Coordinates of C-alpha atoms and ligand atoms in Angstrom, one line a residue:
M30 CA -31.5 -16.9 59.2
F31 CA -32.7 -18.3 62.6
S32 CA -33.2 -22.1 62.8
R33 CA -36.6 -23.5 62.1
F34 CA -37.5 -26.3 64.5
T35 CA -39.5 -29.4 63.5
Q36 CA -38.8 -31.6 66.6
A37 CA -39.0 -31.0 70.3
I38 CA -38.0 -33.4 73.0
V39 CA -39.8 -33.0 76.3
R40 CA -40.2 -34.9 79.6
P41 CA -43.1 -34.3 81.9
P42 CA -42.3 -33.5 85.5
A43 CA -42.1 -36.6 87.7
R44 CA -44.3 -37.1 90.8
N45 CA -41.4 -36.1 93.0
F46 CA -40.6 -32.9 90.9
A47 CA -40.6 -30.9 94.2
N48 CA -37.6 -32.8 95.4
G49 CA -35.4 -31.2 92.7
L50 CA -32.8 -28.5 93.1
T51 CA -33.9 -24.9 93.7
T52 CA -32.4 -21.7 94.9
V53 CA -35.5 -19.6 94.9
D54 CA -38.1 -19.2 97.7
L55 CA -41.4 -19.3 95.8
G56 CA -42.9 -22.2 97.6
V57 CA -43.5 -25.9 96.8
P58 CA -44.7 -26.7 93.3
N59 CA -48.0 -28.3 92.8
V60 CA -47.2 -31.3 90.6
A61 CA -50.7 -31.6 89.1
L62 CA -50.6 -27.9 88.0
A63 CA -47.0 -28.4 86.7
L64 CA -48.3 -31.3 84.6
A65 CA -51.1 -29.2 83.2
Q66 CA -48.7 -26.3 82.4
H67 CA -46.3 -28.8 80.8
A68 CA -49.2 -30.2 78.6
A69 CA -50.1 -26.7 77.5
Y70 CA -46.4 -25.9 76.7
C71 CA -46.3 -29.1 74.5
A72 CA -49.5 -28.2 72.8
A73 CA -48.0 -24.7 72.0
L74 CA -44.9 -26.4 70.5
A75 CA -47.1 -28.6 68.3
R76 CA -49.1 -25.5 67.2
H77 CA -45.9 -23.8 66.1
G78 CA -44.7 -26.7 63.9
C79 CA -42.9 -29.1 66.2
T80 CA -43.4 -32.8 66.5
V81 CA -43.3 -33.3 70.3
I82 CA -41.3 -36.3 71.5
A83 CA -42.3 -36.9 75.1
L84 CA -40.0 -39.2 77.1
P85 CA -41.5 -40.9 80.1
A86 CA -41.3 -39.1 83.4
D87 CA -38.3 -40.1 85.5
S88 CA -38.7 -40.1 89.3
A89 CA -35.0 -41.1 89.7
H90 CA -34.2 -37.6 88.5
P91 CA -36.6 -35.0 89.9
D92 CA -35.1 -32.3 87.7
S93 CA -35.3 -34.3 84.5
T94 CA -38.2 -32.2 83.1
F95 CA -35.5 -29.6 82.4
V96 CA -34.2 -31.5 79.4
E97 CA -32.5 -28.5 77.8
D98 CA -29.6 -28.8 80.1
T99 CA -28.5 -32.3 78.9
A100 CA -27.6 -31.6 75.2
L101 CA -26.7 -28.8 72.9
I102 CA -28.1 -29.1 69.4
L103 CA -27.1 -27.3 66.2
P104 CA -30.2 -28.0 64.2
G105 CA -29.5 -29.9 61.0
R106 CA -25.8 -30.1 61.9
G107 CA -25.0 -32.0 65.0
A108 CA -25.6 -32.5 68.7
I109 CA -23.4 -33.0 71.8
I110 CA -24.4 -34.5 75.2
T111 CA -23.4 -32.3 78.1
H112 CA -22.0 -33.2 81.5
P113 CA -24.5 -31.5 83.9
G114 CA -22.8 -29.6 86.7
A115 CA -25.1 -30.9 89.5
A116 CA -24.3 -34.5 90.6
S117 CA -28.0 -35.3 91.0
R118 CA -28.6 -34.5 87.3
A119 CA -25.7 -36.4 85.8
G120 CA -27.8 -39.5 85.0
E121 CA -30.3 -37.5 83.0
V122 CA -28.2 -37.7 79.9
H123 CA -28.7 -41.4 79.2
A124 CA -32.3 -41.1 78.1
I125 CA -31.6 -38.0 76.1
R126 CA -28.7 -39.7 74.3
D127 CA -31.1 -42.6 73.4
A128 CA -33.7 -40.1 72.1
L129 CA -31.3 -38.2 70.0
A130 CA -29.4 -41.2 68.6
S131 CA -31.9 -41.7 65.7
F132 CA -31.5 -38.1 64.6
F133 CA -27.7 -37.6 65.2
P134 CA -25.6 -40.7 64.5
E135 CA -22.5 -39.1 66.1
L136 CA -23.1 -37.9 69.7
P137 CA -19.9 -36.8 71.4
E138 CA -20.1 -35.7 75.0
I139 CA -18.6 -33.3 77.4
T140 CA -16.4 -35.2 79.9
T141 CA -14.9 -34.6 83.3
P142 CA -13.3 -32.4 84.5
G143 CA -15.6 -30.5 82.2
A144 CA -19.1 -29.6 83.5
L145 CA -21.7 -27.9 81.4
D146 CA -25.5 -27.3 81.5
A147 CA -26.8 -26.3 78.2
G148 CA -29.0 -23.8 79.9
D149 CA -25.7 -21.8 80.0
V150 CA -25.5 -21.9 76.2
C151 CA -27.2 -19.1 74.2
E152 CA -27.1 -19.6 70.5
A153 CA -27.3 -16.6 68.2
G154 CA -26.6 -17.5 64.6
D155 CA -23.0 -18.3 64.1
V156 CA -22.0 -17.0 67.6
V157 CA -22.7 -19.0 70.7
F158 CA -22.4 -17.4 74.2
I159 CA -21.3 -19.8 77.0
G160 CA -22.0 -18.9 80.6
I161 CA -19.5 -19.8 83.2
S162 CA -21.7 -20.5 86.2
E163 CA -22.1 -22.7 89.3
R164 CA -22.9 -25.5 86.8
T165 CA -20.6 -24.8 83.8
N166 CA -16.9 -24.6 84.3
A167 CA -14.1 -23.4 82.1
D168 CA -13.1 -26.9 80.9
G169 CA -16.7 -27.7 79.9
A170 CA -16.8 -24.4 78.0
R171 CA -13.5 -25.2 76.3
Q172 CA -14.7 -28.6 75.2
L173 CA -18.0 -27.2 73.8
A174 CA -16.1 -24.4 72.0
A175 CA -13.8 -26.9 70.4
W176 CA -16.9 -28.9 69.2
L177 CA -18.6 -25.7 67.9
A178 CA -15.5 -24.7 66.0
R179 CA -15.9 -27.8 63.8
Y180 CA -19.1 -26.2 62.5
G181 CA -17.6 -22.8 62.1
V182 CA -19.5 -21.5 65.2
A183 CA -17.5 -19.1 67.4
A184 CA -17.9 -19.2 71.2
R185 CA -17.7 -16.2 73.6
L186 CA -17.6 -16.6 77.3
V187 CA -19.8 -14.8 79.8
D188 CA -19.0 -15.2 83.5
I189 CA -22.3 -15.0 85.4
R190 CA -21.0 -16.2 88.8
R191 CA -21.4 -12.7 90.2
T192 CA -24.7 -11.9 88.5
P193 CA -27.3 -12.4 91.2
G194 CA -30.6 -14.1 90.6
I195 CA -29.8 -16.3 87.6
L196 CA -28.9 -20.0 87.6
H197 CA -27.9 -20.2 84.0
L198 CA -26.8 -17.7 81.3
K199 CA -30.1 -18.2 79.5
S200 CA -32.0 -17.4 82.7
G201 CA -30.8 -13.9 81.9
V202 CA -30.2 -13.6 78.1
V203 CA -31.6 -15.3 75.0
A204 CA -31.4 -14.7 71.3
L205 CA -34.5 -13.5 69.5
D206 CA -32.8 -13.4 66.1
A207 CA -29.2 -14.0 64.9
N208 CA -28.2 -10.5 65.9
R209 CA -30.7 -9.6 68.6
L210 CA -30.8 -10.5 72.2
L211 CA -33.3 -10.1 75.1
S212 CA -31.4 -9.5 78.3
I213 CA -31.7 -8.6 81.9
K214 CA -30.2 -5.2 82.7
A215 CA -27.3 -6.7 84.7
L216 CA -26.0 -8.5 81.6
A217 CA -27.1 -6.2 78.8
G218 CA -23.9 -4.2 78.7
H219 CA -21.5 -7.2 78.7
A220 CA -18.6 -6.8 76.3
A221 CA -19.5 -10.2 74.6
F222 CA -22.7 -8.6 73.4
A223 CA -21.2 -5.4 72.0
D224 CA -22.0 -6.1 68.4
M225 CA -25.6 -7.3 69.1
D226 CA -28.8 -5.4 69.3
V227 CA -29.9 -5.9 72.9
L228 CA -33.5 -5.4 74.2
R229 CA -33.5 -4.9 77.9
V230 CA -36.1 -6.7 80.1
P231 CA -38.0 -4.1 82.1
A232 CA -37.3 -3.9 85.8
D233 CA -39.0 -6.5 88.0
E234 CA -39.7 -8.7 85.1
E235 CA -36.3 -10.5 85.0
Y236 CA -37.9 -14.0 84.9
A237 CA -39.4 -13.2 81.5
A238 CA -35.9 -12.9 79.9
N239 CA -35.9 -16.7 79.5
S240 CA -38.1 -16.7 76.4
V241 CA -37.6 -18.9 73.4
R242 CA -37.9 -18.2 69.7
V243 CA -39.9 -21.1 68.2
N244 CA -40.2 -20.6 64.5
D245 CA -42.4 -17.5 63.9
V246 CA -43.2 -16.7 67.6
I247 CA -41.6 -16.0 70.9
F248 CA -42.6 -18.2 73.8
V249 CA -42.6 -16.0 76.8
A250 CA -43.7 -16.5 80.4
E251 CA -47.3 -15.4 81.2
G252 CA -47.7 -12.5 83.6
Y253 CA -45.0 -10.1 82.4
P254 CA -46.9 -7.4 80.6
L255 CA -44.1 -4.9 80.1
T256 CA -41.9 -7.5 78.5
H257 CA -44.8 -8.6 76.3
A258 CA -45.3 -5.0 75.2
L259 CA -41.6 -4.6 74.5
L260 CA -41.4 -7.7 72.3
R261 CA -44.7 -6.9 70.5
Q262 CA -43.4 -3.4 69.8
A263 CA -40.2 -4.9 68.3
G264 CA -42.4 -6.8 65.9
Y265 CA -42.6 -10.3 67.4
A266 CA -45.7 -12.4 67.8
L267 CA -46.0 -14.0 71.2
E268 CA -47.1 -17.3 72.7
P269 CA -47.5 -16.6 76.5
V270 CA -46.9 -19.7 78.6
A271 CA -47.9 -20.4 82.2
M272 CA -44.7 -21.2 84.1
S273 CA -45.5 -20.6 87.8
E274 CA -44.7 -24.2 89.0
F275 CA -41.5 -24.5 87.0
A276 CA -40.3 -21.1 88.2
K277 CA -40.5 -22.5 91.8
M278 CA -37.8 -25.0 90.8
D279 CA -35.5 -22.4 89.1
G280 CA -36.7 -23.4 85.7
G281 CA -37.4 -21.2 82.8
L282 CA -39.4 -22.1 79.7
S283 CA -36.4 -22.8 77.5
C284 CA -35.3 -25.6 79.7
L285 CA -38.5 -27.6 79.2
S286 CA -37.6 -28.6 75.6
L287 CA -34.7 -29.6 73.3
R288 CA -35.6 -28.1 70.0
F289 CA -34.1 -29.0 66.6
Ligands
CIR14 C1 -31.8 -27.2 88.4 O1 -31.5 -26.5 89.4 O2 -30.9 -27.8 87.8 C2 -33.2 -27.3 88.1 N1 -34.1 -27.2 89.2 C3 -33.6 -26.1 87.1 C4 -32.9 -26.2 85.8 C5 -33.3 -25.1 84.9 N2 -32.7 -25.2 83.6 C6 -32.5 -24.2 82.8 O3 -32.7 -23.0 83.2 N3 -31.9 -24.4 81.7

């Protein structure tokens, strides 16, 4: 059974959102349009059963709209605060800790020398895949795996440091169901996924891999018709979301919320 979400923490982009980190060359984001896209994303979360908890925008952290990286939540079970791998993002965790404290009395954290962005964590039922990336190191993965083991959840590592074009594991692979993944071709054959049913994102639509299952629908980036067709054919209902301004800052749609 895939988790049902009732809450989603979000944080609108700050006015200096364009000063955040990015590795892509898609131009400078338009903050007004980013705010409109964010508002539409929040409305979609609400339509699909989530109470949306919107934290105030934080211009001290231009990447703070990407809240997913700052915590890993096992809905109904527990949550852990991460140690984001980019120095400019480390301070983002404080507001997230405060927001989660009323839901999760115990909030352990990943500590140095561990580093981990939860965008590198792909939850699929009782298995969790942890990407080793430019942001998540082996020690961070080890700490997370030890915490997951307390809940009977197994961790498998996926090294993405040589996979071009993705910042985080979940930029390239996400879970649609407990035993079904949506993956870019470069990762689809990875040994860690050998016992999973893997749907491959069509060529030239790699950005659409970062979709999110929200209760009965899949949130998927707007403008990727082949991926939409693939998902519909597999029986999923879709909620297309406009993501152009977040894509310019290396963000996918999963990173815009913490769902539980
Ligand atoms: C960063 O480089 O950290 C942000 N500009 C984008 C983070 C995207 N997060 C995610 O995919 N989980």
